[in-house]
Coordinates of C-alpha atoms in Angstrom, one line a residue:
M1 CA 28.9 -8.9 83.8
P2 CA 31.0 -11.6 85.5
E3 CA 31.2 -14.6 83.2
R4 CA 30.9 -18.3 83.4
P5 CA 34.3 -20.0 83.0
S6 CA 33.2 -21.6 79.7
H7 CA 33.1 -18.1 78.2
R8 CA 36.7 -17.7 78.9
R9 CA 37.7 -18.5 75.4
V10 CA 36.5 -22.0 75.8
M11 CA 33.0 -21.7 74.4
G12 CA 30.3 -24.3 74.7
R13 CA 32.2 -27.0 76.5
A14 CA 30.4 -27.0 79.9
A15 CA 27.6 -29.4 80.7
C16 CA 25.0 -29.2 83.4
V17 CA 26.8 -31.7 85.7
T18 CA 28.0 -30.8 89.2
R19 CA 30.5 -27.8 88.9
A20 CA 30.0 -27.7 85.1
C21 CA 26.4 -27.0 85.7
H22 CA 27.3 -23.7 87.3
W23 CA 29.2 -22.8 84.1
T24 CA 26.2 -23.6 81.8
A25 CA 23.9 -21.9 84.3
W26 CA 25.8 -18.7 83.7
G27 CA 25.3 -18.9 79.9
L28 CA 21.6 -19.8 80.4
L29 CA 21.3 -17.0 83.0
L30 CA 22.5 -14.5 80.5
A31 CA 20.0 -15.8 78.0
G32 CA 17.3 -15.2 80.5
S33 CA 16.5 -18.9 81.3
V34 CA 18.1 -21.0 84.0
A35 CA 15.3 -23.5 84.3
G36 CA 17.3 -26.5 82.9
C37 CA 20.2 -26.0 85.3
D38 CA 18.3 -24.4 88.1
R39 CA 16.7 -27.6 89.2
R40 CA 20.0 -29.3 89.6
V41 CA 22.3 -26.6 91.0
Q42 CA 23.0 -26.5 94.7
V43 CA 24.3 -23.2 95.9
A44 CA 25.2 -22.7 98.7
G45 CA 44.5 10.8 101.7
P46 CA 45.0 7.6 103.6
P47 CA 42.3 6.6 106.1
E48 CA 42.6 7.8 109.6
E49 CA 39.5 6.4 111.3
P50 CA 39.6 3.2 113.4
R51 CA 38.4 0.1 111.7
E52 CA 36.4 -2.7 113.2
G53 CA 34.6 -5.9 112.5
G54 CA 35.1 -8.1 115.6
P55 CA 38.2 -9.7 117.0
P56 CA 40.0 -12.3 114.9
G57 CA 39.3 -15.9 115.2
M58 CA 35.6 -15.8 116.1
A59 CA 32.8 -16.5 113.7
A60 CA 29.1 -17.3 113.8
A61 CA 28.3 -21.0 114.3
G62 CA 29.1 -23.1 111.2
N63 CA 31.7 -20.7 109.8
T64 CA 35.4 -21.2 109.6
A65 CA 38.1 -19.5 107.6
R66 CA 41.8 -19.2 107.3
G67 CA 44.2 -17.1 105.2
G68 CA 45.1 -13.4 105.0
T69 CA 46.6 -11.0 102.6
G70 CA 47.0 -12.7 99.2
A71 CA 45.8 -16.0 100.7
P72 CA 42.7 -18.0 99.7
A73 CA 39.8 -18.2 102.1
A74 CA 38.8 -21.5 103.7
A75 CA 38.2 -24.3 101.2
L76 CA 34.8 -25.2 102.6
A77 CA 32.2 -27.1 100.7
A78 CA 29.5 -24.8 99.2
Q79 CA 26.4 -25.0 101.2
G80 CA 22.8 -23.8 100.8
A81 CA 19.4 -24.6 99.3
P82 CA 18.5 -25.3 95.7
A83 CA 18.3 -22.2 93.5
G84 CA 14.9 -20.6 94.0
Q85 CA 11.5 -21.6 92.8
G86 CA 9.8 -19.4 90.2
A87 CA 8.6 -16.1 91.5
Q88 CA 4.9 -15.4 91.4
G89 CA 5.0 -11.9 89.9
A90 CA 6.8 -8.8 91.2
Q91 CA 6.3 -8.4 94.9
A92 CA 8.2 -7.2 97.9
T93 CA 8.3 -8.1 101.6
G94 CA 9.8 -6.7 104.7
G95 CA 8.4 -3.1 104.3
T96 CA 9.8 -2.0 107.7
P97 CA 11.3 1.5 107.3
A98 CA 15.1 1.5 107.3
P99 CA 16.8 2.9 110.4
P100 CA 18.3 6.4 110.0
P101 CA 21.9 6.5 108.7
A102 CA 24.5 6.2 111.4
N103 CA 26.5 9.4 111.9
A104 CA 30.3 9.4 111.4
A105 CA 31.1 9.1 115.1
E106 CA 28.8 6.0 115.4
L107 CA 30.3 4.4 112.3
A108 CA 33.8 4.9 113.5
R109 CA 33.1 3.4 117.0
P110 CA 34.9 0.0 117.2
A111 CA 32.5 -2.9 117.7
K112 CA 33.0 -4.5 121.1
C113 CA 31.6 -7.9 120.4
G114 CA 32.8 -11.4 119.8
G115 CA 33.4 -12.0 116.1
V116 CA 30.8 -12.1 113.4
P117 CA 27.2 -11.8 114.6
A118 CA 24.4 -14.1 113.5
L119 CA 23.1 -13.0 110.1
K120 CA 20.3 -13.8 107.6
L121 CA 19.1 -12.8 104.2
T122 CA 15.5 -11.4 104.1
M123 CA 13.8 -11.4 100.8
I124 CA 12.5 -7.9 99.9
A125 CA 11.5 -8.3 96.2
S126 CA 10.8 -11.1 93.8
G127 CA 9.6 -11.6 90.2
L128 CA 12.3 -9.4 88.7
D129 CA 13.6 -10.0 85.2
Q130 CA 17.4 -10.8 85.3
P131 CA 18.3 -8.2 88.0
T132 CA 21.8 -6.9 87.8
Y133 CA 22.1 -4.2 90.5
V134 CA 20.4 -2.6 93.4
A135 CA 21.0 0.9 94.9
G136 CA 19.3 3.4 97.2
P137 CA 19.1 7.2 96.4
P138 CA 21.3 9.1 98.9
G139 CA 19.2 10.6 101.7
D140 CA 16.1 8.6 100.8
P141 CA 15.5 5.6 103.0
S142 CA 12.1 4.8 101.5
R143 CA 13.3 4.0 98.0
L144 CA 15.5 1.4 96.2
V145 CA 16.0 1.0 92.5
V146 CA 16.8 -2.4 90.8
L147 CA 18.3 -2.7 87.3
E148 CA 17.0 -5.4 85.0
K149 CA 19.5 -6.6 82.3
T150 CA 17.1 -5.9 79.5
G151 CA 16.9 -2.2 80.3
V152 CA 14.3 -1.5 82.9
V153 CA 15.0 0.4 86.2
R154 CA 12.5 -0.9 88.8
L155 CA 11.5 1.2 91.8
I156 CA 10.9 -0.4 95.3
K157 CA 9.1 2.2 97.4
D158 CA 8.2 1.7 101.0
G159 CA 8.9 -2.1 100.6
A160 CA 6.8 -2.6 97.5
V161 CA 7.9 -3.0 93.9
Q162 CA 6.1 -0.3 91.9
Q163 CA 4.2 -1.4 88.7
T164 CA 5.4 1.6 86.7
P165 CA 9.2 1.5 86.1
F166 CA 11.4 4.3 87.3
L167 CA 12.9 4.3 83.8
D168 CA 12.7 2.1 80.7
V169 CA 15.7 2.2 78.3
R170 CA 15.1 -1.2 76.6
S171 CA 15.1 0.6 73.2
R172 CA 18.6 1.8 73.9
V173 CA 20.1 -1.4 75.3
F174 CA 21.8 -4.0 73.2
F175 CA 23.7 -7.3 73.6
P176 CA 24.6 -9.2 70.4
S177 CA 23.4 -12.7 71.5
P178 CA 21.4 -14.2 74.3
N179 CA 24.6 -15.3 76.0
A180 CA 26.3 -11.9 75.9
E181 CA 27.3 -10.1 79.1
G182 CA 26.0 -6.7 78.0
G183 CA 22.7 -5.0 79.0
L184 CA 21.9 -2.5 81.7
L185 CA 24.6 -3.1 84.2
G186 CA 25.3 -0.1 86.5
L187 CA 23.8 3.0 88.1
A188 CA 25.2 5.8 90.4
F189 CA 23.2 8.5 92.1
H190 CA 24.8 11.9 92.5
P191 CA 25.8 12.4 96.2
D192 CA 23.4 15.4 96.2
Y193 CA 20.7 13.6 94.3
A194 CA 18.0 14.6 96.8
K195 CA 18.4 18.2 95.6
N196 CA 19.6 17.9 92.0
G197 CA 18.1 14.6 90.8
R198 CA 21.2 13.6 88.7
F199 CA 22.2 10.0 88.1
W200 CA 24.2 7.9 85.6
L201 CA 23.7 4.6 83.8
H202 CA 26.3 2.1 82.5
Y203 CA 25.0 -0.1 79.6
S204 CA 25.8 -1.6 76.3
S205 CA 24.1 0.4 73.6
A206 CA 22.2 -0.4 70.4
P207 CA 23.1 -1.0 67.6
R208 CA 26.8 -1.9 68.0
G209 CA 27.2 -2.9 71.6
N210 CA 29.3 0.1 72.6
V211 CA 29.9 0.6 76.4
V212 CA 28.0 3.8 77.2
I213 CA 27.9 5.9 80.4
E214 CA 25.2 8.5 80.3
E215 CA 23.8 11.2 82.7
W216 CA 20.1 11.1 83.4
K217 CA 17.8 13.1 85.7
R218 CA 14.8 12.6 87.9
S219 CA 11.5 13.7 86.5
A220 CA 10.2 17.1 87.6
Q221 CA 7.1 15.3 88.9
G222 CA 8.9 13.7 91.8
G223 CA 11.1 10.8 93.0
D224 CA 9.1 7.9 91.4
A225 CA 10.2 8.4 87.8
A226 CA 13.1 9.6 85.7
H227 CA 13.0 11.9 82.7
P228 CA 12.7 9.7 79.6
E229 CA 15.7 11.2 77.7
P230 CA 19.3 11.3 78.8
V231 CA 21.1 14.6 79.6
R232 CA 24.4 13.8 78.0
T233 CA 26.9 11.0 77.2
L234 CA 30.2 10.8 79.1
V235 CA 31.7 7.7 77.6
D236 CA 30.9 5.8 74.4
V237 CA 33.6 3.1 73.8
K238 CA 33.7 0.5 71.0
H239 CA 33.4 -2.9 72.7
G240 CA 31.0 -5.4 71.2
A241 CA 29.2 -6.2 74.5
W242 CA 30.0 -9.9 74.2
N243 CA 32.2 -10.5 77.2
H244 CA 34.1 -8.6 79.9
V245 CA 31.9 -5.5 79.9
G246 CA 32.5 -4.4 83.5
G247 CA 29.5 -2.4 84.6
M248 CA 30.0 -0.6 87.9
L249 CA 29.5 3.1 88.6
A250 CA 30.1 4.8 92.0
F251 CA 31.1 8.1 93.4
G252 CA 34.2 8.3 95.6
K253 CA 34.6 10.6 98.6
D254 CA 36.5 12.9 96.3
G255 CA 33.3 13.7 94.5
Y256 CA 34.3 12.1 91.2
L257 CA 32.5 9.3 89.4
Y258 CA 34.4 6.0 89.0
A259 CA 33.5 3.5 86.3
A260 CA 34.6 0.0 85.5
I261 CA 35.0 -1.3 81.9
G262 CA 36.2 -4.8 81.2
D263 CA 38.9 -5.7 78.6
S264 CA 36.3 -7.2 76.1
A265 CA 38.0 -10.6 76.2
R266 CA 40.4 -9.6 73.4
S267 CA 43.8 -11.3 73.1
P268 CA 46.2 -9.8 73.6
S269 CA 44.3 -7.8 76.2
P270 CA 44.1 -4.0 76.0
A271 CA 44.1 -3.9 79.8
A272 CA 47.7 -2.5 79.9
D273 CA 47.2 -0.2 76.9
L274 CA 46.9 3.4 78.3
T275 CA 45.3 4.7 75.1
S276 CA 42.3 2.3 75.6
K277 CA 39.5 2.6 78.2
L278 CA 39.1 -1.2 78.2
G279 CA 40.3 -3.1 81.2
K280 CA 40.3 0.0 83.4
I281 CA 38.8 1.9 86.2
L282 CA 37.9 5.4 84.9
R283 CA 37.6 8.6 87.1
I284 CA 35.4 11.3 85.7
D285 CA 34.5 14.9 86.7
V286 CA 30.7 14.8 85.9
D287 CA 30.6 18.6 85.9
Q288 CA 33.5 18.8 83.4
P289 CA 33.7 15.4 81.7
G290 CA 36.0 16.7 79.1
K291 CA 38.6 17.7 81.6
A292 CA 40.8 15.1 83.4
P293 CA 40.6 15.2 87.2
A294 CA 43.9 15.9 88.9
G295 CA 45.5 12.6 89.9
N296 CA 44.4 10.6 86.8
M297 CA 47.0 9.1 84.5
T298 CA 49.2 11.8 82.9
S299 CA 49.8 9.8 79.7
G300 CA 47.3 8.0 77.5
D301 CA 43.6 8.3 78.0
P302 CA 42.9 11.1 80.6
M303 CA 40.0 9.3 82.2
I304 CA 42.1 6.4 83.4
W305 CA 42.5 5.9 87.1
D306 CA 43.7 2.2 87.3
Y307 CA 44.6 -0.3 84.6
G308 CA 45.7 -3.9 84.2
L309 CA 42.2 -5.2 85.0
R310 CA 40.4 -8.1 83.3
N311 CA 36.7 -7.7 84.2
P312 CA 36.1 -5.5 87.3
W313 CA 32.4 -6.3 87.4
R314 CA 31.7 -4.8 90.8
F315 CA 33.7 -2.3 93.0
S316 CA 32.7 -0.2 95.9
F317 CA 33.9 2.5 98.3
D318 CA 33.9 2.2 102.1
R319 CA 31.6 5.1 102.9
L320 CA 33.5 5.9 106.0
T321 CA 37.2 5.6 105.0
G322 CA 37.0 6.0 101.2
D323 CA 38.9 2.8 100.5
L324 CA 38.2 1.3 97.1
Y325 CA 37.4 -2.4 96.9
I326 CA 37.6 -4.0 93.5
G327 CA 36.4 -7.5 92.5
D328 CA 38.2 -8.6 89.3
V329 CA 36.9 -11.7 87.6
G330 CA 39.7 -14.2 86.8
Q331 CA 40.5 -16.1 83.6
K332 CA 41.4 -19.6 84.5
S333 CA 42.7 -20.3 88.0
W334 CA 42.3 -17.3 90.3
E335 CA 39.6 -14.8 91.4
E336 CA 40.8 -11.6 93.2
I337 CA 39.8 -8.7 95.5
L338 CA 41.9 -5.6 95.3
V339 CA 41.9 -2.9 98.0
E340 CA 43.1 0.6 97.2
R341 CA 43.5 3.5 99.7
P342 CA 41.9 6.8 98.9
G343 CA 43.8 8.9 96.3
Q344 CA 46.3 6.2 95.5
G345 CA 45.3 5.3 92.0
R346 CA 47.3 5.1 88.7
N347 CA 47.9 1.4 89.6
D348 CA 48.7 -1.5 87.3
Y349 CA 46.9 -4.6 88.6
G350 CA 48.8 -6.9 86.2
W351 CA 46.4 -8.4 83.7
E352 CA 47.2 -10.2 81.4
A353 CA 50.8 -10.9 82.5
M354 CA 49.4 -11.9 85.9
E355 CA 46.3 -13.6 87.1
G356 CA 46.1 -12.7 90.8
A357 CA 49.6 -13.1 92.2
H358 CA 50.5 -15.7 89.6
C359 CA 52.1 -15.7 86.1
Y360 CA 49.6 -16.1 83.3
P361 CA 49.1 -18.5 81.5
P362 CA 49.4 -21.0 84.4
G363 CA 52.9 -22.5 84.6
A364 CA 54.5 -19.7 82.6
A365 CA 57.6 -18.0 83.9
C366 CA 57.4 -14.3 84.1
K367 CA 58.7 -11.2 85.8
P368 CA 55.8 -10.2 88.2
R369 CA 54.0 -7.1 87.0
G370 CA 51.6 -4.8 88.8
L371 CA 50.2 -4.8 92.4
P372 CA 49.2 -8.2 93.9
P373 CA 45.7 -8.8 95.1
T374 CA 44.6 -8.2 98.6
V375 CA 42.8 -11.6 98.6
E376 CA 42.7 -14.3 96.0
H377 CA 40.6 -17.4 95.7
P378 CA 41.6 -20.5 93.7
R379 CA 39.0 -21.8 91.2
S380 CA 38.1 -24.6 93.7
E381 CA 36.6 -21.8 95.9
A382 CA 35.2 -19.3 93.4
G383 CA 34.6 -19.0 89.7
S384 CA 33.2 -15.5 89.0
I385 CA 33.9 -13.1 91.9
I386 CA 31.2 -10.6 92.9
G387 CA 32.6 -7.6 94.7
G388 CA 30.6 -6.4 97.6
Y389 CA 30.6 -3.7 100.3
V390 CA 32.0 -2.8 103.7
Y391 CA 29.1 -2.8 106.1
R392 CA 28.5 0.6 107.7
G393 CA 24.8 0.4 108.6
A394 CA 23.1 0.8 111.9
K395 CA 21.2 -2.5 112.2
I396 CA 24.2 -4.8 112.8
P397 CA 26.8 -2.9 114.8
C398 CA 29.1 -5.9 115.3
L399 CA 29.4 -6.2 111.5
R400 CA 30.7 -2.7 110.9
G401 CA 34.0 -2.5 109.1
R402 CA 33.7 -6.0 107.6
Y403 CA 33.8 -6.4 103.8
L404 CA 31.3 -8.8 102.4
Y405 CA 31.4 -10.3 98.9
G406 CA 30.4 -13.4 97.0
D407 CA 30.8 -15.7 94.0
Y408 CA 28.4 -16.3 91.2
V409 CA 29.6 -19.8 90.2
T410 CA 29.6 -21.4 93.6
G411 CA 27.1 -19.3 95.4
R412 CA 29.4 -18.8 98.3
F413 CA 29.8 -15.7 100.5
F414 CA 33.0 -14.5 102.0
S415 CA 34.2 -11.6 104.3
F416 CA 37.3 -10.0 105.8
V417 CA 38.4 -6.9 107.6
W418 CA 40.9 -4.6 105.9
D419 CA 43.2 -3.1 108.6
G420 CA 44.7 -0.5 106.3
K421 CA 47.5 -2.7 105.1
A422 CA 46.2 -6.2 104.8
A423 CA 43.1 -8.4 104.9
T424 CA 42.5 -9.9 108.3
D425 CA 40.1 -12.2 110.0
P426 CA 38.6 -13.9 106.9
V427 CA 35.3 -15.6 107.6
E428 CA 33.1 -17.5 105.2
L429 CA 29.4 -16.6 105.6
T430 CA 27.8 -19.1 103.2
S431 CA 26.3 -21.5 105.8
A432 CA 25.1 -18.6 108.0
L433 CA 23.3 -16.8 105.2
N434 CA 22.1 -20.0 103.5
P435 CA 21.7 -18.2 100.1
N436 CA 18.8 -19.2 97.9
G437 CA 20.3 -18.3 94.6
L438 CA 23.5 -17.1 92.8
P439 CA 24.6 -13.5 93.6
S440 CA 25.1 -11.2 90.7
S441 CA 25.6 -8.1 92.7
F442 CA 25.5 -6.4 96.1
G443 CA 24.1 -2.9 96.9
E444 CA 23.7 -0.3 99.6
D445 CA 20.7 1.8 100.6
A446 CA 20.8 5.3 102.0
A447 CA 21.3 4.1 105.5
G448 CA 24.3 1.8 104.6
E449 CA 22.4 -1.5 104.8
I450 CA 23.6 -4.1 102.4
Y451 CA 21.5 -6.0 99.8
V452 CA 22.1 -9.0 97.6
V453 CA 20.8 -9.5 94.0
M454 CA 20.1 -13.0 92.9
F455 CA 20.1 -13.0 89.1
N456 CA 18.9 -16.5 88.5
T457 CA 15.9 -16.3 90.8
G458 CA 14.9 -12.7 90.2
R459 CA 15.0 -11.8 93.8
V460 CA 16.6 -9.2 96.1
Y461 CA 17.5 -9.8 99.7
R462 CA 18.5 -7.6 102.6
L463 CA 21.3 -8.5 105.0
D464 CA 19.7 -8.6 108.5
P465 CA 20.6 -9.6 112.0
G466 CA 20.1 -13.4 112.4

């Protein structure tokens, strides 16, 4: 999971005061309790298709931004309401059926509207226990699943949280201390899940805290439950599950499964070691997991796609273009978003020689190594970056093509439009969305609508027109 700055090799020094409160909140959050801090924290093939997201320079009321490729977003004060009040049991609201997925022609149609439209967050579930991720099965607009850190996969069906879990793997999940970043962290459905029922989990496993990626399957009884035993293990890496675990799984348009594993906070970092899976994006053929897909690294570990990453907690693919967006959590001074065009992997992203576009440690002289970030944020703006999604849904046409992401420490929300070469039209969305919590993840449903997971309040929200 992304980590509080006080975990960055400076353990136990943060106090619950102003910004330091966010740091301690993250440690308490991982321990399953944020009550002490919660009361005081205020949160505010290359692509061919046309891209859209509104003309530059226009934003919803209350939002301003500046910057571009490699530049920080606007240094606006974090805004929002106090982190949420305690949930009164698992419940869901907003049971309106999702619109049908937009077809390719509709998704590719440029939005002819003035800037970013009015937006809001609509709560759809509450009472969840440390939720880490939300996803919708492909082709199934009636269901969402939410991961809980402790090892439960919750099902939201027709707008209601089901009492019976979709899957319970608590006996398999392990994190070595309450503050550890391990747990149940990622899930990916097979693109043909509706027919084959296959899906994969990313978690830290008992008893040693190894990072495990396993294949599972839907129960023969239907879509509301999974078979209680895994099908097979694809990855089992010694890690320790203390820090920098990574956790994301997603299928690319090439049909391969991509997985993020953090560098385990070791020093020196194994992120540039091509014999190690730590600090990497992996690319796996789920039908032949022992065989390296063509295009992976040709030396070292055959599963490696990209390397030089610190803690790529969340990444995603633009479902239209196939572009890969990676949110890599920083160490001391910079948080970064990386954008990679389809098929153009085998990249070194520089850690730990570089933090963002800067030599590491701060003030050191170095020969720059690796690819620079598409967008970076100084620590004054963000402290634990949460990679999001490019909006491709049907409900908010004027948002199509815009990438939305957030930050756990400050509770702020940001966005930009990638034009194939650079990030353009950055707009901060914090004041428009007025988030009531700290985002730990984003997710997509079958129709391409975007959701936000608030770890500290146990709630899930849907992004809706304002």
